[in-house]
Coordinates of C-alpha atoms in Angstrom, one line a residue:
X1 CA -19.1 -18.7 -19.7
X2 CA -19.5 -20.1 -16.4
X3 CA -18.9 -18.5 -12.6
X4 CA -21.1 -20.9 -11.1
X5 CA -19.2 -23.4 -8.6
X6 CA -18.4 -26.9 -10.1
X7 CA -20.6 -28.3 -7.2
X8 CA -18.4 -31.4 -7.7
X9 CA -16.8 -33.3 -5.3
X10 CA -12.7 -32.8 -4.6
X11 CA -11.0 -34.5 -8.1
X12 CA -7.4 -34.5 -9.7
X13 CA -7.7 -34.7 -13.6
X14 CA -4.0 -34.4 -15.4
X15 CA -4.7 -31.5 -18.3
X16 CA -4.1 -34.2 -20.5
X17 CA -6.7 -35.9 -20.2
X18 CA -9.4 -35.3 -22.5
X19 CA -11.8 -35.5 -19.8
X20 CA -9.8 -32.1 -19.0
X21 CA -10.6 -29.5 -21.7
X22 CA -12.4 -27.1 -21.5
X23 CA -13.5 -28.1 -17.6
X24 CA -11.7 -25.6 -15.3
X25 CA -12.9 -21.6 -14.7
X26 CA -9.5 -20.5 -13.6
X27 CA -6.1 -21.4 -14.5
X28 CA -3.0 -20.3 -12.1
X29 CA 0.5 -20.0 -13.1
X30 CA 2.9 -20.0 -10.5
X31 CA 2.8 -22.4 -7.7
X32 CA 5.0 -20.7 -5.4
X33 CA 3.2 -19.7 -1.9
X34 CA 1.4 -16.9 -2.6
X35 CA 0.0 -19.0 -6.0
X36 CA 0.1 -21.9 -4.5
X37 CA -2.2 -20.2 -1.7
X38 CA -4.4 -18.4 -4.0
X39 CA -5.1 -21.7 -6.6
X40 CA -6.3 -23.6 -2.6
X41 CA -8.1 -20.4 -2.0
X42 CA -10.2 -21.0 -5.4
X43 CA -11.0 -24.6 -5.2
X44 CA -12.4 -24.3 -1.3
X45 CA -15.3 -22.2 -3.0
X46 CA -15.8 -24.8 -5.6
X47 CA -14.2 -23.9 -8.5
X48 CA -12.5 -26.2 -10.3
X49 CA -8.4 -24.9 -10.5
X50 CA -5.9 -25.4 -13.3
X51 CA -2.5 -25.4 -12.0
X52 CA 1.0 -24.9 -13.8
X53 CA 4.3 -24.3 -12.9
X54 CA 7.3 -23.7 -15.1
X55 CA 8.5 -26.9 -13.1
X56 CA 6.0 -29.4 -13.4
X57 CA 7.4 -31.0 -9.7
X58 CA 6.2 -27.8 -7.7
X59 CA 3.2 -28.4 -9.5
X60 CA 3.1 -32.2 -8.6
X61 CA 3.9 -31.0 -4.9
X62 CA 1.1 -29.2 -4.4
X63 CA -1.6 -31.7 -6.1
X64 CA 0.2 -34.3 -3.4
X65 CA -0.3 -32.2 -0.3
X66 CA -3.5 -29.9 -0.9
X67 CA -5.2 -32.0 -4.0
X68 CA -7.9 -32.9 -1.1
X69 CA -9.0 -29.4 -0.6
X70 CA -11.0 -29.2 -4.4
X71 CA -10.7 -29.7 -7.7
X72 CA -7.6 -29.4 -9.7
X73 CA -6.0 -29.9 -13.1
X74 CA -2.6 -30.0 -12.7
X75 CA -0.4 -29.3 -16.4
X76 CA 2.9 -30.3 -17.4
X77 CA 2.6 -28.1 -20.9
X78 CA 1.5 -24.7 -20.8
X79 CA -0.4 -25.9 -23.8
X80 CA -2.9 -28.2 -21.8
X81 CA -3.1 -25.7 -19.4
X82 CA -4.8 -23.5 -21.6
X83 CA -7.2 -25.8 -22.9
X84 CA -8.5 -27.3 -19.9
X85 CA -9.9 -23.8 -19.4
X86 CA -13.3 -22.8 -20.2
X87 CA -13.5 -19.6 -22.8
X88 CA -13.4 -17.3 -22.4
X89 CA -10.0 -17.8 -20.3
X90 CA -9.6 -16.6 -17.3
X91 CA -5.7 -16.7 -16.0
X92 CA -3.9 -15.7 -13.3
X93 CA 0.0 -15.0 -13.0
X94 CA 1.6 -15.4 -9.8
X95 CA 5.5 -15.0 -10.2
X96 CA 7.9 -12.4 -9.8
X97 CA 7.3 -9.2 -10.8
X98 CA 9.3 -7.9 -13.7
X99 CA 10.8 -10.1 -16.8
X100 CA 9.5 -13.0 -15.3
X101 CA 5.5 -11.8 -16.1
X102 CA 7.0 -10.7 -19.1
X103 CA 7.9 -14.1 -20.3
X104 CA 4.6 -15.8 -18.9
X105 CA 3.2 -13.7 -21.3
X106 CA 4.7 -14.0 -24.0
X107 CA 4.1 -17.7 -23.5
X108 CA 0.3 -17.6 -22.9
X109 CA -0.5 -15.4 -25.6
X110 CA 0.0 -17.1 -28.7
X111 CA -2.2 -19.8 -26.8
X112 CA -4.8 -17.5 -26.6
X113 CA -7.9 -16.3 -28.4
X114 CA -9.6 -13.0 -28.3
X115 CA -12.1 -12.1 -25.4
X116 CA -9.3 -14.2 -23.1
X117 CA -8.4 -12.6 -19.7
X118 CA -4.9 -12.7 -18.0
X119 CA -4.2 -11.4 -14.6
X120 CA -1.0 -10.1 -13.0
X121 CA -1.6 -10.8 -9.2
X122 CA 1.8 -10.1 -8.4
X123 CA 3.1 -6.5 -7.0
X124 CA 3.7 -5.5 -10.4
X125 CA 4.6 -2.1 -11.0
X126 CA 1.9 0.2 -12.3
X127 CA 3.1 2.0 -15.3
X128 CA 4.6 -1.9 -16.4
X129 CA 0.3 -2.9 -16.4
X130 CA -0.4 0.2 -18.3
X131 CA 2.5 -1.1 -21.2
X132 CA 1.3 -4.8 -21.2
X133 CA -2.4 -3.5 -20.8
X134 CA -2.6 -1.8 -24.1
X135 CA -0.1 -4.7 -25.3
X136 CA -2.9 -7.3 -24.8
X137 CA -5.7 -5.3 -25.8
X138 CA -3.8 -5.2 -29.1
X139 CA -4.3 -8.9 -29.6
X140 CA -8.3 -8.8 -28.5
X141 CA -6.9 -10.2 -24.8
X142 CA -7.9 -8.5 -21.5
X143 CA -5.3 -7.6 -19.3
X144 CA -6.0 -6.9 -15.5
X145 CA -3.4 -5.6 -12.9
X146 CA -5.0 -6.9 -9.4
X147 CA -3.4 -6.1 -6.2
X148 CA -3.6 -8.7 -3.8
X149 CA -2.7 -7.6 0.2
X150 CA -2.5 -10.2 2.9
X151 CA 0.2 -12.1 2.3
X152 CA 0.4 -16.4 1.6
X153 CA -2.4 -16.2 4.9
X154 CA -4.6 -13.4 3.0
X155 CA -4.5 -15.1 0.0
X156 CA -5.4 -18.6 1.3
X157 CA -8.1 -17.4 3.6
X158 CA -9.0 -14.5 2.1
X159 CA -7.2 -11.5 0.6
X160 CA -7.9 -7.7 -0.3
X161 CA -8.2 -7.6 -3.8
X162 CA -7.9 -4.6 -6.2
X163 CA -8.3 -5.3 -9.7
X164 CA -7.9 -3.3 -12.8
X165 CA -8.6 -3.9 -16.3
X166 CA -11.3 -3.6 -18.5
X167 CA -15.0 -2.9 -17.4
X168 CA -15.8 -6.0 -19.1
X169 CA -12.7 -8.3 -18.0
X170 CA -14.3 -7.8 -14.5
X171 CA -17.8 -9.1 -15.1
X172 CA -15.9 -12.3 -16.1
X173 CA -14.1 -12.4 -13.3
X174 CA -15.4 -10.0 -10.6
X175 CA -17.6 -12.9 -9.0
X176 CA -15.1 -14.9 -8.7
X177 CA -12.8 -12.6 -6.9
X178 CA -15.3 -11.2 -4.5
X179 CA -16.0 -15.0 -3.6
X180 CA -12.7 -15.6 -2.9
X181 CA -11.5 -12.4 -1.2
X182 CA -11.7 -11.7 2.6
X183 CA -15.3 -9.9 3.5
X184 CA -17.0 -7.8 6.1
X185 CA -20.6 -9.2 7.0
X186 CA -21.9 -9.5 3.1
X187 CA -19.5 -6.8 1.6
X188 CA -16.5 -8.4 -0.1
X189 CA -12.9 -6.7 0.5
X190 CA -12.7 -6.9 -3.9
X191 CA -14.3 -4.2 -6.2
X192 CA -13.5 -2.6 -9.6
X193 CA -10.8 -0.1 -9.4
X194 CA -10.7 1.3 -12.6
X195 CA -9.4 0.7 -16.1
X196 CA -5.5 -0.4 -17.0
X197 CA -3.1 -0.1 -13.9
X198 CA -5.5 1.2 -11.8
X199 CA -5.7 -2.0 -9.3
X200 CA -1.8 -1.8 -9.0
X201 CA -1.5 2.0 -8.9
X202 CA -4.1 1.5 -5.5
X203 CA -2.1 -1.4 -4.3
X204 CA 1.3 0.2 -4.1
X205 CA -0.1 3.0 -2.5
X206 CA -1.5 0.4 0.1
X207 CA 1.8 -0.5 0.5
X208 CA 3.2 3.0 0.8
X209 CA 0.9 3.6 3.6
X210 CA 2.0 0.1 5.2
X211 CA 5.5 1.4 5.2
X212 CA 4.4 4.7 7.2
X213 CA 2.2 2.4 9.6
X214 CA 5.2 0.4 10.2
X215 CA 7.5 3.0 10.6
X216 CA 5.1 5.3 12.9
X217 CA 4.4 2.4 15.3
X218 CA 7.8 1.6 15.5
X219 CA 8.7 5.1 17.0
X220 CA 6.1 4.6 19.0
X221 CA 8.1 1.4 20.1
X222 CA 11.6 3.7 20.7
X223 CA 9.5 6.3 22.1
X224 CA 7.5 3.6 24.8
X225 CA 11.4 2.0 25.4
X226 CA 13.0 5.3 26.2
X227 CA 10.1 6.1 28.7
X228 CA 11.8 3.0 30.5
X229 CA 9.2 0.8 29.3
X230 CA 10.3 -3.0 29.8
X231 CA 9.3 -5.0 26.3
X232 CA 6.7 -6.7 28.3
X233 CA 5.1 -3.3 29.5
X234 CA 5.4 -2.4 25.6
X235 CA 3.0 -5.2 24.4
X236 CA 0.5 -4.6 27.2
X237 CA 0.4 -1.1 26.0
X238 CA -0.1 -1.9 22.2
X239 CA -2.5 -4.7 23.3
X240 CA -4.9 -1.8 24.9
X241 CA -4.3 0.4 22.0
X242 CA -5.6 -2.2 19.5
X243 CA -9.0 -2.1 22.0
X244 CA -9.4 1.8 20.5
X245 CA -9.7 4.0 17.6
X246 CA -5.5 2.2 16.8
X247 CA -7.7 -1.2 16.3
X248 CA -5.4 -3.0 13.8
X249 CA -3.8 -6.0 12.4
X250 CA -0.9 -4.6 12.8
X251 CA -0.9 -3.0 16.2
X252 CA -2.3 -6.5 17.1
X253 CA 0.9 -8.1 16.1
X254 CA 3.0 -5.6 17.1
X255 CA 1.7 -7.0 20.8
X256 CA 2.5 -10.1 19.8
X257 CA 6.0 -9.6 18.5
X258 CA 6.8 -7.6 21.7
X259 CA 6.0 -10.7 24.0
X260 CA 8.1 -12.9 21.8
X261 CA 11.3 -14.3 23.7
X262 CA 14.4 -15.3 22.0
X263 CA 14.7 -19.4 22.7
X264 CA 18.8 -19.4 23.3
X265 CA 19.0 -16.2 25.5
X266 CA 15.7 -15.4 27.1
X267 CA 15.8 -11.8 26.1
X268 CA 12.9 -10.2 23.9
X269 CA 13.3 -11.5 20.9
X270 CA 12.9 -8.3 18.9
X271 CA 16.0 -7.3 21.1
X272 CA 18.3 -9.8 19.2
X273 CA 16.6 -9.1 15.4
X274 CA 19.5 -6.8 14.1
X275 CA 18.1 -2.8 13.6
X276 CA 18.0 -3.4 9.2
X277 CA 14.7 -3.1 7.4
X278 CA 14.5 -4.5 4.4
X279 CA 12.0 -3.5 1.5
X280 CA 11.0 -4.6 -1.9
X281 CA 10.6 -1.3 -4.1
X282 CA 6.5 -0.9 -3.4
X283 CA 7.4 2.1 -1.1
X284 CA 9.8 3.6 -2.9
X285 CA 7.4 3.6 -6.1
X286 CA 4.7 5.0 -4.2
X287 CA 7.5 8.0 -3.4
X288 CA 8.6 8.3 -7.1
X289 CA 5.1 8.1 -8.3
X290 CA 4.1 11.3 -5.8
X291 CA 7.0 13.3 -6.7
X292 CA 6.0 12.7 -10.3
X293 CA 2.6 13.6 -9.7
X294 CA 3.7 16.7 -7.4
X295 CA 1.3 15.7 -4.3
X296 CA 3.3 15.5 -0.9
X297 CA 3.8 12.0 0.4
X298 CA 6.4 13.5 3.0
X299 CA 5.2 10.9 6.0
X300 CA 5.5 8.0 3.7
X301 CA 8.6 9.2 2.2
X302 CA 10.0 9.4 6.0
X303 CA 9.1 5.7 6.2
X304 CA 10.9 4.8 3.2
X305 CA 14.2 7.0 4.0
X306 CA 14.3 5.5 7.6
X307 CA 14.3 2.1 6.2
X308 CA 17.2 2.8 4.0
X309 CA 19.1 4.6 6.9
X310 CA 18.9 1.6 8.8
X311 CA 20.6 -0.4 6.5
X312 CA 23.2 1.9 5.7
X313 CA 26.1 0.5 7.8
X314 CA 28.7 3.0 7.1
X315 CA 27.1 5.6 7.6
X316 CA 25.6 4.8 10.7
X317 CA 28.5 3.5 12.2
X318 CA 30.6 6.8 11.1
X319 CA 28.0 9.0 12.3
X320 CA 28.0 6.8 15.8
X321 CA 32.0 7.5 16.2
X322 CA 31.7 11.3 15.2
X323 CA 28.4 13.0 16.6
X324 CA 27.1 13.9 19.9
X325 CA 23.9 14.8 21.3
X326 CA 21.4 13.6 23.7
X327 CA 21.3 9.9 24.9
X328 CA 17.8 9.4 23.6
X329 CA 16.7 9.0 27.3
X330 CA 13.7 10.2 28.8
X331 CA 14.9 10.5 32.2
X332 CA 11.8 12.6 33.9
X333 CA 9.2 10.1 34.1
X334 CA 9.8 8.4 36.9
X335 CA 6.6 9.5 38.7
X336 CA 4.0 6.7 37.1
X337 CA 1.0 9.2 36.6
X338 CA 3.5 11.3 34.2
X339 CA 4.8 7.9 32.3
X340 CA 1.5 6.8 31.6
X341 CA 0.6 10.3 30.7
X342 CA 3.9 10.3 27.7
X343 CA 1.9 6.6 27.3
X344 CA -1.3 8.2 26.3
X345 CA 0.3 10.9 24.4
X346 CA 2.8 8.2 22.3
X347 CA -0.9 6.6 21.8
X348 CA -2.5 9.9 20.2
X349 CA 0.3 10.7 18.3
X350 CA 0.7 7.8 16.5
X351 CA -2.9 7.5 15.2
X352 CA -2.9 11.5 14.4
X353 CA 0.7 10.4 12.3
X354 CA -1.5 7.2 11.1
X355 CA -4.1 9.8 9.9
X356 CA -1.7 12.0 7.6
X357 CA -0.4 8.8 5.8
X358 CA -4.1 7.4 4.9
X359 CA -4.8 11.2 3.6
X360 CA -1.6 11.5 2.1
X361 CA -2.2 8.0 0.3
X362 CA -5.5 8.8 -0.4
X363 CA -5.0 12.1 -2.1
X364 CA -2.1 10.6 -4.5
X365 CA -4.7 8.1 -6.0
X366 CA -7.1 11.2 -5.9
X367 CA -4.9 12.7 -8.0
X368 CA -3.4 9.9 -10.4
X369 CA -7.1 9.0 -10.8
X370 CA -8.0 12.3 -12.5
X371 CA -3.8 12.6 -14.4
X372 CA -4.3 8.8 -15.7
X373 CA -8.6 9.3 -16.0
X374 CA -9.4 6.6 -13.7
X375 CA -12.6 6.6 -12.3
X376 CA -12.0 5.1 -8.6
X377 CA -14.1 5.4 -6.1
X378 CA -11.7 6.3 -2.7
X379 CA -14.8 5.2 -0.5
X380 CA -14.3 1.9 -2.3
X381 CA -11.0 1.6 -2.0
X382 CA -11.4 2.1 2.1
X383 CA -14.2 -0.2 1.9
X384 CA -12.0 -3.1 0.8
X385 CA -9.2 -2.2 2.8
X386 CA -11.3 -3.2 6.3
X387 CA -10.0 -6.7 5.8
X388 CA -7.5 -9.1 4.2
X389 CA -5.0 -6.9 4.3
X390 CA -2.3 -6.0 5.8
X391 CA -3.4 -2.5 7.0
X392 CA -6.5 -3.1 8.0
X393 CA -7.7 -1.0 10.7
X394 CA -10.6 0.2 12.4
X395 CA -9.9 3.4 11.3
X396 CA -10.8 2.4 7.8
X397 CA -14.9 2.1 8.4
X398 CA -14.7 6.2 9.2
X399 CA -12.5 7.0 6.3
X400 CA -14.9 4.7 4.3
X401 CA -18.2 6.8 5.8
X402 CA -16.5 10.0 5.7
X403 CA -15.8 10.1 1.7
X404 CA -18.8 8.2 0.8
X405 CA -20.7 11.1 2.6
X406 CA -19.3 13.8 0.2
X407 CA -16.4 14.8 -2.1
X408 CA -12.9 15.7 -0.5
X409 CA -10.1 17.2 -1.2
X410 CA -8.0 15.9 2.1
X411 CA -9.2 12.8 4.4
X412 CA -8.0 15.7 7.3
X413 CA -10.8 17.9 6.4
X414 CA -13.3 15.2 7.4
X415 CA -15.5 16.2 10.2
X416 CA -14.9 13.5 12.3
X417 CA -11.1 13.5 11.2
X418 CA -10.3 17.3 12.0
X419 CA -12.1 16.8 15.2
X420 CA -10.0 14.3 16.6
X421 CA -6.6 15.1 15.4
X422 CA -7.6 18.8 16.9
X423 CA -8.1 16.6 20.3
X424 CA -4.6 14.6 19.4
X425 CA -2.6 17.4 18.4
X426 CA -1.5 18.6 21.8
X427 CA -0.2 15.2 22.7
X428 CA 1.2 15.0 19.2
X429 CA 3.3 18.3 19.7
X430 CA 4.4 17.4 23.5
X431 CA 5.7 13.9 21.9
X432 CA 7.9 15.7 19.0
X433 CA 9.1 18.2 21.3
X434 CA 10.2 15.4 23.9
X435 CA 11.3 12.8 21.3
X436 CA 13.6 16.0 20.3
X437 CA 14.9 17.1 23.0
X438 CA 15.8 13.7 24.0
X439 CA 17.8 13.0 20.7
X440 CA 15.2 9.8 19.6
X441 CA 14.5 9.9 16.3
X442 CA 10.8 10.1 14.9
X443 CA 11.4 11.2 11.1
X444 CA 7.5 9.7 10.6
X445 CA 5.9 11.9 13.6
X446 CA 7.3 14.9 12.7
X447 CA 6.8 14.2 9.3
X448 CA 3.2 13.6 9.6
X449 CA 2.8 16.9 12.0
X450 CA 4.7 19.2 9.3
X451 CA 2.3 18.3 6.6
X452 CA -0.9 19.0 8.7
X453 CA 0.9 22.2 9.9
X454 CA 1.7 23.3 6.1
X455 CA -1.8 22.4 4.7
X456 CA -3.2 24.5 7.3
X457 CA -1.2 27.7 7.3
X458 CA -2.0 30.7 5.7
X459 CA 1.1 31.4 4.2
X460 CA 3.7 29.2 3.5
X461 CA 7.4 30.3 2.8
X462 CA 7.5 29.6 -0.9
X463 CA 6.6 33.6 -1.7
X464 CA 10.9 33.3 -0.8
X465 CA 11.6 30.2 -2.4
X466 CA 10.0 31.4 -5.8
X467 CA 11.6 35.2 -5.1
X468 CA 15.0 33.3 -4.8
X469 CA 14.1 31.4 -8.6
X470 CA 13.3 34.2 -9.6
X471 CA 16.2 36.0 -8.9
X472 CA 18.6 33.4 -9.9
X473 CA 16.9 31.8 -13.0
X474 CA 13.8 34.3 -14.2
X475 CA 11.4 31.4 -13.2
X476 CA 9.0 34.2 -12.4
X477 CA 6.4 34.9 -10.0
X478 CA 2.2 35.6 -9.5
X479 CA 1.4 38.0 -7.5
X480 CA -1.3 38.2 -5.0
X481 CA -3.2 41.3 -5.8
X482 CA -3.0 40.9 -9.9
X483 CA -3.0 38.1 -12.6
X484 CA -0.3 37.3 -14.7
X485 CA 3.5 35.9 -13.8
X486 CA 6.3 38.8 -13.2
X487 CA 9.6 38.8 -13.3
X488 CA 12.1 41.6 -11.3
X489 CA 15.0 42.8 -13.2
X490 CA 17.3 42.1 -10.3
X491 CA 21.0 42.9 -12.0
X492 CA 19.2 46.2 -13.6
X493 CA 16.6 48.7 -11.4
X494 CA 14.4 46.1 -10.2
X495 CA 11.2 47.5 -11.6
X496 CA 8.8 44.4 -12.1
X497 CA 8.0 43.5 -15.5
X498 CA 4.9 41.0 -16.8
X499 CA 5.8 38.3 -18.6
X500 CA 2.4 36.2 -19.8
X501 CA 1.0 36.3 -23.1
X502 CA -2.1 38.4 -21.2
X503 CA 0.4 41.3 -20.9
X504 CA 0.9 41.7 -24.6

């Protein structure tokens, strides 16, 4: 076995050539533009690439326009594909997620022999890696679930990776990845996550927190517009925002966006985009997958809900026709010191909001690391997150420092974390308060600032909520000055009986 570059110079052998077997370290199926971008990726570091498609012309297509950039082996038959790889095999499936892996699969594996390793790069869903994981492992085969983040650019110029799999599957293929991924000085944006769908589990939590990102900055967006902020003004605002502690790709972009102009009427162009996100399921999982594991995701599930409301035309546009309220004008910040004032508040509330989703994130993989008994490393995870992906941030080199320096429960209890959101949280309440009494909606914001508000009270109201359940269904109850679980006869005197095994 072999991670050492080819050292060769750029060469198209067909896989059925002899001259072909056995010659190529990696082997990519999929030459759509993510695999297509990740199979270039691998050949400019000097790895020799085998390529197949399920049609051979996509295949053919890329050889034609890219077959410059290293060395490839481009295969009509999944058959030669697998045997112009060196053993033990190291594969990598790029196509959609779902029954389409499924069938890739079931192809390669008869093909295969035992110590072989086949990855899903794709945003596959977690608990699907865990089924074909132990699948594969069945037949001697190593099966590793790797989030990729960055999109066709990350993965041609460098990506975030987050593998899972095996301890061993990753010494095979580890070097590779960390050569390929995006890096920060020396350190590579790629480490071991932990064992079966551990890399996917981390990378649709990723994308959980992108949704929240995206969602927080664009109330920050309404917010800045109902301030009377022309879309011009907006982007020079985010553009000295992404100079600070918001230093991101995406605030960065969001500046760009902003400046864009529509070519046939001159108006900003995100002016004419029509008000419907879209979304591909990585959110919502990240939402199921928190309820599951009971750990509040209430900022991220915001994000997600907000998407769907916005492409819910029927109810929006009954809701338009029959409800009043506020015009979602802030009309007292005409004076400029006070506008730039709501500016700088708008600022500090969206990264406090930004905070809550990165510990909210955080704490699920916490806690499906210790439910599913994978060892991960959340200082590693921030580590890899600083680049090649799609929210990287300058935020992430603290939260990186900050759990590396000791265990945690919550990022907010960092010391550098609770310090700052104590400095933000004034703006963050005068924001929410105006945002409110304006009528613009910022389901995200007040999101995030409920969850720091309930983790840090001293009493929540669920003494009422389990009274009421109680009551109703003889859930039961602790109480706080004994052990045990009670129950209140409440149809009889309402004397408090125990109800544990303890009691007996």
């Amino acid at each position: 076995m072999s991670t050492e570059r080819t050292g060769t110079t750029p060469a198209v052998v067909p896989a059925d050539d002899p001259a072909a077997r056995g010659s190529a370290q990696v082997g990519v199926v999929g030459m759509a533009v993510m695999g297509s971008s990740l199979a270039r990726n691998i050949a400019r570091h000097g790895y020799r690439v085998a390529l197949y498609n399920r049609t051979f012309a996509k295949t053919e297509e890329v050889v034609r326009d890219h077959g410059h950039e290293g060395s490839f082996v481009p295969a009509q038959r999944i058959e030669d594909f697998v045997a112009a790889l060196e053993a033990p095999r190291r594969i990598i499936i790029m196509v959609q997620a779902g029954q389409g892996t499924d069938a890739v699969i079931d192809e390669l594996v008869p093909l295969l022999a035992e110590g072989d390793i086949v990855v899903d790069g794709g945003n596959a869903y977690y608990q699907d890696t865990r089924r074909r994981e132990q699948a594969l492992r069945e037949h001697g085969l190593h099966f590793v679930g790797a989030g990729i983040s960055g999109g066709d650019v990350g993965a041609l110029e460098g990506p975030s990776i987050m593998p899972g799999g095996s301890p061993e599957s990753y010494a095979a293929l580890g070097p590779i990845l960390e050569d390929i991924s995006a890096h920060v000085g020396d350190e590579p944006c790629c480490t071991y996550i932990g064992t079966d769908g551990a890399g996917h589990f981390v990378k649709m939590v990723h994308n959980g927190i992108e949704y929240a990102d995206m969602q927080f900055i664009g109330e920050a967006y309404q917010l800045l517009q109902a301030a009377g902020l022309s879309a011009d003004e907006m982007a020079e605002a985010f553009a000295q925002w992404n100079t600070g502690d918001l230093d991101s790709y995406l605030i960065e972009i969001t500046s760009e966006v902003l400046r864009a102009k529509d070519a046939s009427t001159g108006k900003p162009l995100v002016d004419v985009i029509v008000d419907a996100a879209g979304m591909k399921g990585t959110g919502t999982w990240t939402v199921q997958s928190a309820l599951s594991l009971g750990v509040p995701v209430n900022a991220i599930a915001e994000a997600v809900f907000a998407r769907a409301i916005s492409s819910h035309p029927q109810l929006r546009a009954a809701a338009q026709a029959a409800l009043d309220g506020p015009d979602g004008t802030l009309s007292d910040l005409t004076d400029p010191a006070a506008r730039q004032g709501f500016v700088d508040d708008v600022r500090d509330a969206l990264w406090a909001s930004k905070v809550v989703a990165y510990a909210q994130g955080l704490d699920l993989i916490r806690t499906a690391a210790q439910d599913y008994g994978w060892d991960i490393d959340v200082a590693e995870v921030a580590k890899i997150w600083r680049d090649g992906c799609i929210i990287r941030a300058k935020l992430l080199e603290r939260i990186r420092s900050e759990y590396a320096a000791g265990q945690l429960i919550t990022l907010l209890e960092a010391p550098s974390i609770k310090a700052e959101l104590a400095r933000c949280q004034g703006a963050w309440r005068r924001v929410i308060a105006a945002a409110t009494t304006a009528g613009v909606p910022i389901p995200g914001f007040c999101g995030a600032l409920a969850h720091y508000d309930q983790a840090r009270a001293p009493r929540l109201n669920a003494g009422l909520t389990q009274a009421l359940r109680d009551y109703f269904g003889a859930h039961t109850y602790r109480r706080i000055d004994a052990e045990g679980s009670y129950h209140t006869l409440w149809s009889g005197d309402r004397s408090q009986i125990r109800t544990d095994d303890a009691a007996h």
